GROMACS .gro file of C-alpha atoms in nm:
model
  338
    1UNK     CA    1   0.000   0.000   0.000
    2UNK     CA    2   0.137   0.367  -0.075
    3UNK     CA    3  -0.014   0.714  -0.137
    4UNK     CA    4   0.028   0.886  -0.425
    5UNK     CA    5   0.283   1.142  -0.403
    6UNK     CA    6   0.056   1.438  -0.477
    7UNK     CA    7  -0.190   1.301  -0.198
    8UNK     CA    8  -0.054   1.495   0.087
    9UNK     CA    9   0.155   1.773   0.180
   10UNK     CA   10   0.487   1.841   0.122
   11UNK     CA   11   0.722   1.831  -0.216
   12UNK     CA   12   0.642   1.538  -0.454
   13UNK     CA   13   0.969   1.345  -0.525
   14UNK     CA   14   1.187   1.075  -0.352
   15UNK     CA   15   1.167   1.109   0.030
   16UNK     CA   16   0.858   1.312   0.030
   17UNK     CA   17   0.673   1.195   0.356
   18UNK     CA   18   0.331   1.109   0.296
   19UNK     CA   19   0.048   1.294   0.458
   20UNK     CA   20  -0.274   1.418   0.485
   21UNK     CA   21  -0.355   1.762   0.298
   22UNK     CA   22  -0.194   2.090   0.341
   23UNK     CA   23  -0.249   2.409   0.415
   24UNK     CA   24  -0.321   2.527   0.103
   25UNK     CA   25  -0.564   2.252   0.014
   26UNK     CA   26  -0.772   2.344   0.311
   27UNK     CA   27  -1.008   2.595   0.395
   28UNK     CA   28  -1.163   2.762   0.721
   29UNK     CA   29  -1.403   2.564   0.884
   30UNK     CA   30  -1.464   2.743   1.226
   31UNK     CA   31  -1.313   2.978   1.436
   32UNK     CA   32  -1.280   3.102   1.788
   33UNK     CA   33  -1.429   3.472   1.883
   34UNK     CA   34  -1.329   3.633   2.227
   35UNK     CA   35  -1.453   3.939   2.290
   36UNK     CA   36  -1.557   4.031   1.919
   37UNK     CA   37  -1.207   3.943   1.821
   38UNK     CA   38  -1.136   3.600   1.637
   39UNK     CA   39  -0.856   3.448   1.808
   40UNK     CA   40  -0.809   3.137   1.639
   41UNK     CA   41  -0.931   2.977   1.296
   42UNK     CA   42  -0.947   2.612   1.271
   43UNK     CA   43  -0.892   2.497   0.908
   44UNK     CA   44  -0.914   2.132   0.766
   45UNK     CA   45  -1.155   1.953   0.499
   46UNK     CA   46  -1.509   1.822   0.518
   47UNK     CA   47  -1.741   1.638   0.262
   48UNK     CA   48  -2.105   1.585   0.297
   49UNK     CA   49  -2.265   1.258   0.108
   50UNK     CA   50  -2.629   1.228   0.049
   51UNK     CA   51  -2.869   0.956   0.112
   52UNK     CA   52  -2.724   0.813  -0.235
   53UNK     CA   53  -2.378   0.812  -0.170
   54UNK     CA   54  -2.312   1.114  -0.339
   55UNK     CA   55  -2.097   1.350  -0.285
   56UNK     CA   56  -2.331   1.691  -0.216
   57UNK     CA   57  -2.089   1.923  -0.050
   58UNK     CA   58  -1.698   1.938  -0.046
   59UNK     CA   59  -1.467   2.145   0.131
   60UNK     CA   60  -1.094   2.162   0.132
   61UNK     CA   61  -0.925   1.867   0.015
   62UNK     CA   62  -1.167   1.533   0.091
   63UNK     CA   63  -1.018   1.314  -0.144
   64UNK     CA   64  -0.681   1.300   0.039
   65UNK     CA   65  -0.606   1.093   0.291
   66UNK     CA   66  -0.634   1.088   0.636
   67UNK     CA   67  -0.602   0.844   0.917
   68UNK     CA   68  -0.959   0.836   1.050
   69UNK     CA   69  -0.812   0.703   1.445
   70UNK     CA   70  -1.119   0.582   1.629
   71UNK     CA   71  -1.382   0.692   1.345
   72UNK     CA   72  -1.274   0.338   1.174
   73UNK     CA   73  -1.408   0.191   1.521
   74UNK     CA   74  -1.749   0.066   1.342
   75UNK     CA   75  -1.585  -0.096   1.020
   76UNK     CA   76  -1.368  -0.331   1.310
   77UNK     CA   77  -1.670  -0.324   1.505
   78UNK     CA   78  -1.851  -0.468   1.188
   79UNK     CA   79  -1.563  -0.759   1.098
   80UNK     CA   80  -1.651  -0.901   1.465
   81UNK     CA   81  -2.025  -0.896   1.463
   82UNK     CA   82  -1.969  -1.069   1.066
   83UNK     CA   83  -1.656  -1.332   1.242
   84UNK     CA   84  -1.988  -1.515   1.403
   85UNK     CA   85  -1.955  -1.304   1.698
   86UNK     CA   86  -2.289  -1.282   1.969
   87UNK     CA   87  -2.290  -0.980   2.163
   88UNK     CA   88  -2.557  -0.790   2.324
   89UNK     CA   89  -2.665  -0.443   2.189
   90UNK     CA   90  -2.466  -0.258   2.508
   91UNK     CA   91  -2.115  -0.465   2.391
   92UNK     CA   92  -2.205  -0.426   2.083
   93UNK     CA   93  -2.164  -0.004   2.115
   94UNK     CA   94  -1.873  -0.100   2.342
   95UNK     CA   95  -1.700  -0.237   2.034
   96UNK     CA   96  -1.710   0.024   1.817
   97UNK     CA   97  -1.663   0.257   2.135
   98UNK     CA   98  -1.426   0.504   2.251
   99UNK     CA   99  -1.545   0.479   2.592
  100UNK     CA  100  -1.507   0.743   2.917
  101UNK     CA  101  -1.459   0.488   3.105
  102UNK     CA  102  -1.735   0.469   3.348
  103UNK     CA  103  -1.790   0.214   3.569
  104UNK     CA  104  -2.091   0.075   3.330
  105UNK     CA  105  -1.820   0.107   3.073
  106UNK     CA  106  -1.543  -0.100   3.200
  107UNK     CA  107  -1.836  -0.322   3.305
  108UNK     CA  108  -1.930  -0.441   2.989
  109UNK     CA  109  -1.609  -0.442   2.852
  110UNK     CA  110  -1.506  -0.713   3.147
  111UNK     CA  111  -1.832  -0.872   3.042
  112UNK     CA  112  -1.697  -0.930   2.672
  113UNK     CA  113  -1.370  -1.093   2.827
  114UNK     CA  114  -1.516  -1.305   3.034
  115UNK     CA  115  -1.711  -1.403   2.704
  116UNK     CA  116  -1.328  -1.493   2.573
  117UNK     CA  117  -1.252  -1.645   2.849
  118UNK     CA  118  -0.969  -1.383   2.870
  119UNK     CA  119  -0.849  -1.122   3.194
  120UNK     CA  120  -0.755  -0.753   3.080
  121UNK     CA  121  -0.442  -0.867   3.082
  122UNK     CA  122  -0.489  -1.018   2.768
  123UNK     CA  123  -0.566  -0.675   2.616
  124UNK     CA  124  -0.310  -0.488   2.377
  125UNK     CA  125  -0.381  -0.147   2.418
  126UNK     CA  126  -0.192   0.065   2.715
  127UNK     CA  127  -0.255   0.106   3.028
  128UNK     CA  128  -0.491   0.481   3.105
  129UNK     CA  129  -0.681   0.682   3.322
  130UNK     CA  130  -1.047   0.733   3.306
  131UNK     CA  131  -1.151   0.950   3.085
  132UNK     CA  132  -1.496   1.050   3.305
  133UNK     CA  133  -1.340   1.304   3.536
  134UNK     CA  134  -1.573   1.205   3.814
  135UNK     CA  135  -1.455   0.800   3.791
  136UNK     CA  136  -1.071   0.914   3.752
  137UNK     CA  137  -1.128   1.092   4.067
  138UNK     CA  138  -1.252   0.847   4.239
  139UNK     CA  139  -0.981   0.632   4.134
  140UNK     CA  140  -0.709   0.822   4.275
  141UNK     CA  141  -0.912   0.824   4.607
  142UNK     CA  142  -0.872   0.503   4.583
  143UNK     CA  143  -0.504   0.495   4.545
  144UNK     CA  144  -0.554   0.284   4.222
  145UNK     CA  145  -0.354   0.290   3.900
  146UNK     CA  146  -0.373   0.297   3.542
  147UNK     CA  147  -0.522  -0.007   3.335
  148UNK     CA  148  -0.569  -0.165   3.009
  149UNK     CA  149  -0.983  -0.185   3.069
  150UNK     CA  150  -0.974   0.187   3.150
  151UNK     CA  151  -0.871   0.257   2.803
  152UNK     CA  152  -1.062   0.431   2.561
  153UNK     CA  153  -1.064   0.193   2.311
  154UNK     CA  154  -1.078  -0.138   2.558
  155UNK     CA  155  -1.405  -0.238   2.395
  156UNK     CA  156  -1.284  -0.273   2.083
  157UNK     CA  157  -0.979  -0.468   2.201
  158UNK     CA  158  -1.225  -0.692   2.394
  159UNK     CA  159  -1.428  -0.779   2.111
  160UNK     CA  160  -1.130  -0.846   1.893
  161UNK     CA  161  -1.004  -1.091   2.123
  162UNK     CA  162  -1.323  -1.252   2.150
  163UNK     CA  163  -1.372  -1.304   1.760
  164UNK     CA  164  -1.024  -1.469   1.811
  165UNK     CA  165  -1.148  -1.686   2.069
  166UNK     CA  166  -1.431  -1.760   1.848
  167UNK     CA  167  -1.295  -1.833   1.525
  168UNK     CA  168  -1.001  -2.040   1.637
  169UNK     CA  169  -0.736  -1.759   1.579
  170UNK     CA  170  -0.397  -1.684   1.815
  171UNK     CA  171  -0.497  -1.388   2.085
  172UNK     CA  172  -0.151  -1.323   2.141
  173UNK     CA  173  -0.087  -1.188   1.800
  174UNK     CA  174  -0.462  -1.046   1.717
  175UNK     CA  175  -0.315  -0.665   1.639
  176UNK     CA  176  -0.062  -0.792   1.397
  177UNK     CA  177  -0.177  -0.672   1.045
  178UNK     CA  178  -0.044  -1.069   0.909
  179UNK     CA  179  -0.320  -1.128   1.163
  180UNK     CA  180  -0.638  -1.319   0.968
  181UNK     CA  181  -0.850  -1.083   1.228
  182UNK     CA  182  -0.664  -0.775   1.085
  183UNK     CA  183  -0.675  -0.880   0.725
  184UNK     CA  184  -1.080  -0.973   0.785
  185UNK     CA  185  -1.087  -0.566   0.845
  186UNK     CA  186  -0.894  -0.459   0.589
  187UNK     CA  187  -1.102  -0.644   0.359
  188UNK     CA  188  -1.456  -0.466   0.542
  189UNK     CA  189  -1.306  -0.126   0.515
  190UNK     CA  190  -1.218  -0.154   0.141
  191UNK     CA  191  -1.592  -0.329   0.076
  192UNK     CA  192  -1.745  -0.054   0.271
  193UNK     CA  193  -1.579   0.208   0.179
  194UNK     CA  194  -1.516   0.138  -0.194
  195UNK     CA  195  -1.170   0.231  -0.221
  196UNK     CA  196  -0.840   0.061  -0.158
  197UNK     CA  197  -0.678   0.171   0.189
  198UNK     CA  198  -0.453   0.427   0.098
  199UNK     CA  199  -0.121   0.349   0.383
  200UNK     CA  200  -0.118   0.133   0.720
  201UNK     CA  201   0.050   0.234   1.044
  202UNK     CA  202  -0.045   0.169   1.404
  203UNK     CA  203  -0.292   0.363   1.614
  204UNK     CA  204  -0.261   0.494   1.926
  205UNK     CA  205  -0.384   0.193   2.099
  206UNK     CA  206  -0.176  -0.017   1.923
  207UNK     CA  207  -0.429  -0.164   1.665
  208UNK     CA  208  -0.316  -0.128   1.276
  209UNK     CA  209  -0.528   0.199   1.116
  210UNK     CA  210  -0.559   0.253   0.755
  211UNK     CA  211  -0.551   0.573   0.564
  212UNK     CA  212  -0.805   0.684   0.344
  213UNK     CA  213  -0.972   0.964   0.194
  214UNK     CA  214  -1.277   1.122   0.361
  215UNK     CA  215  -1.522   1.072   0.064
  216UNK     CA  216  -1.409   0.691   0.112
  217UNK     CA  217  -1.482   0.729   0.491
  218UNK     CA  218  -1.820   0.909   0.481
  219UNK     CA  219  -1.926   0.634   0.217
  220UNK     CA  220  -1.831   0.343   0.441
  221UNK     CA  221  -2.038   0.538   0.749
  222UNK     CA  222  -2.329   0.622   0.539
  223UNK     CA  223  -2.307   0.234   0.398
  224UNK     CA  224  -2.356   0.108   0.763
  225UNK     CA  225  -2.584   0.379   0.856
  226UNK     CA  226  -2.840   0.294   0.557
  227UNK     CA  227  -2.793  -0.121   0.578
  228UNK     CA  228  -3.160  -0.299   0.681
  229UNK     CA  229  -3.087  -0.581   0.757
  230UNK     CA  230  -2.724  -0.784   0.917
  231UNK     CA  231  -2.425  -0.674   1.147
  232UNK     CA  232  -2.427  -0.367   0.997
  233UNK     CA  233  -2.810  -0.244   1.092
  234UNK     CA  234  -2.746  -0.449   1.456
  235UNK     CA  235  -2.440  -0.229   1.461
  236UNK     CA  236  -2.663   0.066   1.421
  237UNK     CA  237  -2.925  -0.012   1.617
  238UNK     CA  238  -2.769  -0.027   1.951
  239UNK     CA  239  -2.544   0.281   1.900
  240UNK     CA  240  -2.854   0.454   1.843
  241UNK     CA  241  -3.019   0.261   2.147
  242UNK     CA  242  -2.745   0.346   2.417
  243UNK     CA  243  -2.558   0.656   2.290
  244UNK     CA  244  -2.360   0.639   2.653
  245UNK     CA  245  -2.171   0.354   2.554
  246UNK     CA  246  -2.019   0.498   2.286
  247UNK     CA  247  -1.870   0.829   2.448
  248UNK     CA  248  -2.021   0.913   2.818
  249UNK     CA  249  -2.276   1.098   2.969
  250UNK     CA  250  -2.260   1.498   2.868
  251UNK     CA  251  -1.986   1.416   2.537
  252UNK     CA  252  -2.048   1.502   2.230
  253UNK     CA  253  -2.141   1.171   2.048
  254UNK     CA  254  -2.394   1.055   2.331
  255UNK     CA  255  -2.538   1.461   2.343
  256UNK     CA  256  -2.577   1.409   1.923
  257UNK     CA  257  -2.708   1.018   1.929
  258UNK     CA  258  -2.941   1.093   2.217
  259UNK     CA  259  -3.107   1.394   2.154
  260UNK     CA  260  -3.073   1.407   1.738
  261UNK     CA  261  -3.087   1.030   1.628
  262UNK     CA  262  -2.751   1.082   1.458
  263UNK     CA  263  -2.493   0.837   1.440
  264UNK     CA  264  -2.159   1.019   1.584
  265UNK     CA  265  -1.812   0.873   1.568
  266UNK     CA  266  -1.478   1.067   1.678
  267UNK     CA  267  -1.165   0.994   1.620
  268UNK     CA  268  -0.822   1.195   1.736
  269UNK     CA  269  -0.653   1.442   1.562
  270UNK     CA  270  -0.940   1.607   1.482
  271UNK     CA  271  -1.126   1.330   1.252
  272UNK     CA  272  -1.547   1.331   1.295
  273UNK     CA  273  -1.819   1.143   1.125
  274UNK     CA  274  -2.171   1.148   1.150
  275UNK     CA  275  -2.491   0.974   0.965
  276UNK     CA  276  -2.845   1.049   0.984
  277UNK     CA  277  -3.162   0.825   0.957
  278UNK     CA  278  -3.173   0.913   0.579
  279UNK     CA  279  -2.828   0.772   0.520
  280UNK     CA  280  -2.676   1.103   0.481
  281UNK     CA  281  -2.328   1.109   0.624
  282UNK     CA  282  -2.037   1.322   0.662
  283UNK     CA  283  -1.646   1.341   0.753
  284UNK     CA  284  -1.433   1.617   0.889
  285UNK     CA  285  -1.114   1.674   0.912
  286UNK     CA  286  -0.942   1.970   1.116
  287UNK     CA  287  -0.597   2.011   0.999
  288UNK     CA  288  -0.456   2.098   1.362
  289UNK     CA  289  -0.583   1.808   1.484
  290UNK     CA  290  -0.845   1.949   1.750
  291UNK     CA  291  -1.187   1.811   1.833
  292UNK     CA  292  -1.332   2.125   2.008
  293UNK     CA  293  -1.471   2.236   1.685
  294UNK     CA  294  -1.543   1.874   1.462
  295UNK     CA  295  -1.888   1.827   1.637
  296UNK     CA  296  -2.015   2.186   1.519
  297UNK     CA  297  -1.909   2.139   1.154
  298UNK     CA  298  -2.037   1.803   1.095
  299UNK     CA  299  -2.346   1.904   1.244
  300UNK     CA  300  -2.371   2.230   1.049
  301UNK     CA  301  -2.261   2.083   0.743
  302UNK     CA  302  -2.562   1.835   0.781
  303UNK     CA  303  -2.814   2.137   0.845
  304UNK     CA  304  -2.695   2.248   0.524
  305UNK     CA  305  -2.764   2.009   0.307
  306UNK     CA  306  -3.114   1.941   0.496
  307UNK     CA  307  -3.061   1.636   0.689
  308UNK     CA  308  -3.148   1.772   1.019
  309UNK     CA  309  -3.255   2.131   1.096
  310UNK     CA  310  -3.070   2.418   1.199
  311UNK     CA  311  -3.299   2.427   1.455
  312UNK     CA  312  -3.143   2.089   1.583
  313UNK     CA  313  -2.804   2.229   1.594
  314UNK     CA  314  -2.868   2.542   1.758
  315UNK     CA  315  -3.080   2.328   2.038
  316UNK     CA  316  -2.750   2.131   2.101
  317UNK     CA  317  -2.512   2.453   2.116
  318UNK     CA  318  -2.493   2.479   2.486
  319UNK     CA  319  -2.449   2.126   2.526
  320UNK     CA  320  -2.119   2.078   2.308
  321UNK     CA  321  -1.856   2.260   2.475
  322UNK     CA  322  -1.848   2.635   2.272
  323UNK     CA  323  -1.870   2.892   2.497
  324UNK     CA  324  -1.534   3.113   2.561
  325UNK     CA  325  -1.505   3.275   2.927
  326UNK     CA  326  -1.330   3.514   2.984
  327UNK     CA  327  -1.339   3.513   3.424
  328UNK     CA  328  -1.692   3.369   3.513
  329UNK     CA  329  -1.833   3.548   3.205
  330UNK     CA  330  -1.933   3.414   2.870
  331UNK     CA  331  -1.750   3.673   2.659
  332UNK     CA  332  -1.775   3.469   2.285
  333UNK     CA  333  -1.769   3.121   2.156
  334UNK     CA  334  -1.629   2.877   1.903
  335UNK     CA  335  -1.842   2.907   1.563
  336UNK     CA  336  -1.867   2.701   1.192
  337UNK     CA  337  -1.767   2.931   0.926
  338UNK     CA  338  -1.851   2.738   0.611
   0.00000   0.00000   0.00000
């Protein structure tokens, strides 16, 4: 696998380092006011698909790649459920999770290894802290420690041990991209998404993740999102039935699946997508890698085009983290400029 040499930024030629699109390619997608002075611009790229597929709106660069992080959660999410793989609709959402944490959380996710058979010991990703303030508090109360369960992204680790368990496969070496686990989801990434995986490198977990472009990734979201029947539409179906799982009480994927009916997916570095009941989805990309602003351009973008209202997105403002203090005073906020 390789990316073109024009797909990124930097020089084109030998050595050129392969990335995800530059400056120039990218355009302004919010920005941060204080005191009726913008203080910071976020730039990046976005692209909108409707209920078709189609592309309907496209900012910046979308056709260059990026490395989507935890927003490629449902397409490894997906190869378990289609490895034979029985889970309940809660560990089902903790699969394709990236998870605060919460007791519930790390509940379920002990639930899946005990399905396995397996300790969280037997996970691969490192050792963290909660990401729930209020249950990483209480854990340093508690004198306790970092752990494998406590990570973000322990669900999906779980449930990929569990397919291994399952099917017959070594656990030991189930993040190795020889894997047959890992080469089951490069194969439902490239179906789903329709294009061939651009580069592979290794995710901050520790799991392989796969460049691609964010048309590619907005189709493969939308594809699950509009699916009737299968793993896919199971996959669906609980996310939308227990929008905690898949973030935490008061973050912004739970806020948009509970109160919109909107799939919502982060992933770090700045990487969002989102698909509504009509199968519309988008992808987002901001180029500085921060999240603070992903939730209101995916949502906006979505307004847009007229898969949910403008309404809806204004109703969820106060509830996604925008407001810019300046003491104990609400003196501006962070807005979408497209």
């Amino acid at each position: 696998m390789s990316v073109a040499a024009d797909a990124g930024a930097g020089p084109a030629g030998a050595g050129a380092t392969p990335g995800t699109a530059g400056i120039d390619e990218s355009v302004e997608l919010a920005v941060l006011e204080r005191s009726g002075f913008v203080e910071s611009r976020h730039i990046g790229s976005a692209v909108l698909l409707d209920a078709a597929g189609e592309v309907a709106v496209r900012l910046g660069s979308p056709k260059s790649p990026v490395y989507p992080r935890s927003c490629m959660k449902p397409f490894q999410a997906l190869t378990v459920l289609e490895a034979g793989v029985e889970l309940d609709p809660v560990q089902t959402v903790l699969a394709t999770a990236s998870h605060a944490a919460t007791a519930r959380h790390v509940e379920v996710v002990e639930s899946i290894l005990a399905k396995a058979g397996l300790g969280a010991e037997a996970l691969g990703c490192p050792a963290d802290w909660p990401g729930d303030s209020g249950a990483r508090d209480e854990l340093v109360r508690a004198h306790g420690h970092k752990q494998r369960v406590f990570m973000n992204c322990s669900g999906k680790h779980a449930a990929m041990l569990l397919a291994c368990v399952e099917n017959g496969w070594d656990t030991a070496s189930y993040l190795d991209p020889a894997h047959p686990l890992q080469q089951s989801i490069v194969a439902t990434v490239e179906r789903e998404t329709g294009e061939p995986i651009a580069l592979s490198g290794v995710d901050g977990c520790g799991a392989p993740v796969h460049a691609m472009s964010l048309v590619a990734l907005a189709r493969g979201i939308g594809r699950i999102r509009r699916a009737s029947e299968g793993p896919a539409k199971q996959l669906t179906e609980s996310i939308l039935a227990n929008g905690w799982a898949i973030d935490g009480p008061g973050r912004a994927n739970t806020v948009v699946i509970d109160r919109l009916g909107v799939v919502a997916k982060l992933g770090a570095e700045g990487v969002m997508v989102m698909a509504t009941p009509d199968g519309s989805s988008v992808a987002v990309k901001m180029l500085d890698g921060s999240l603070r602003a992903a939730s209101l351009v995916a949502l906006t973008l979505l307004a847009r085009h007229g898969a949910i209202t403008a309404q809806q997105v204004e109703s969820l403002v106060p509830d996604l983290d925008l407001a810019v203090y300046g003491g104990a005073d609400v003196v501006g906020s962070i807005r979408a400029t497209i």
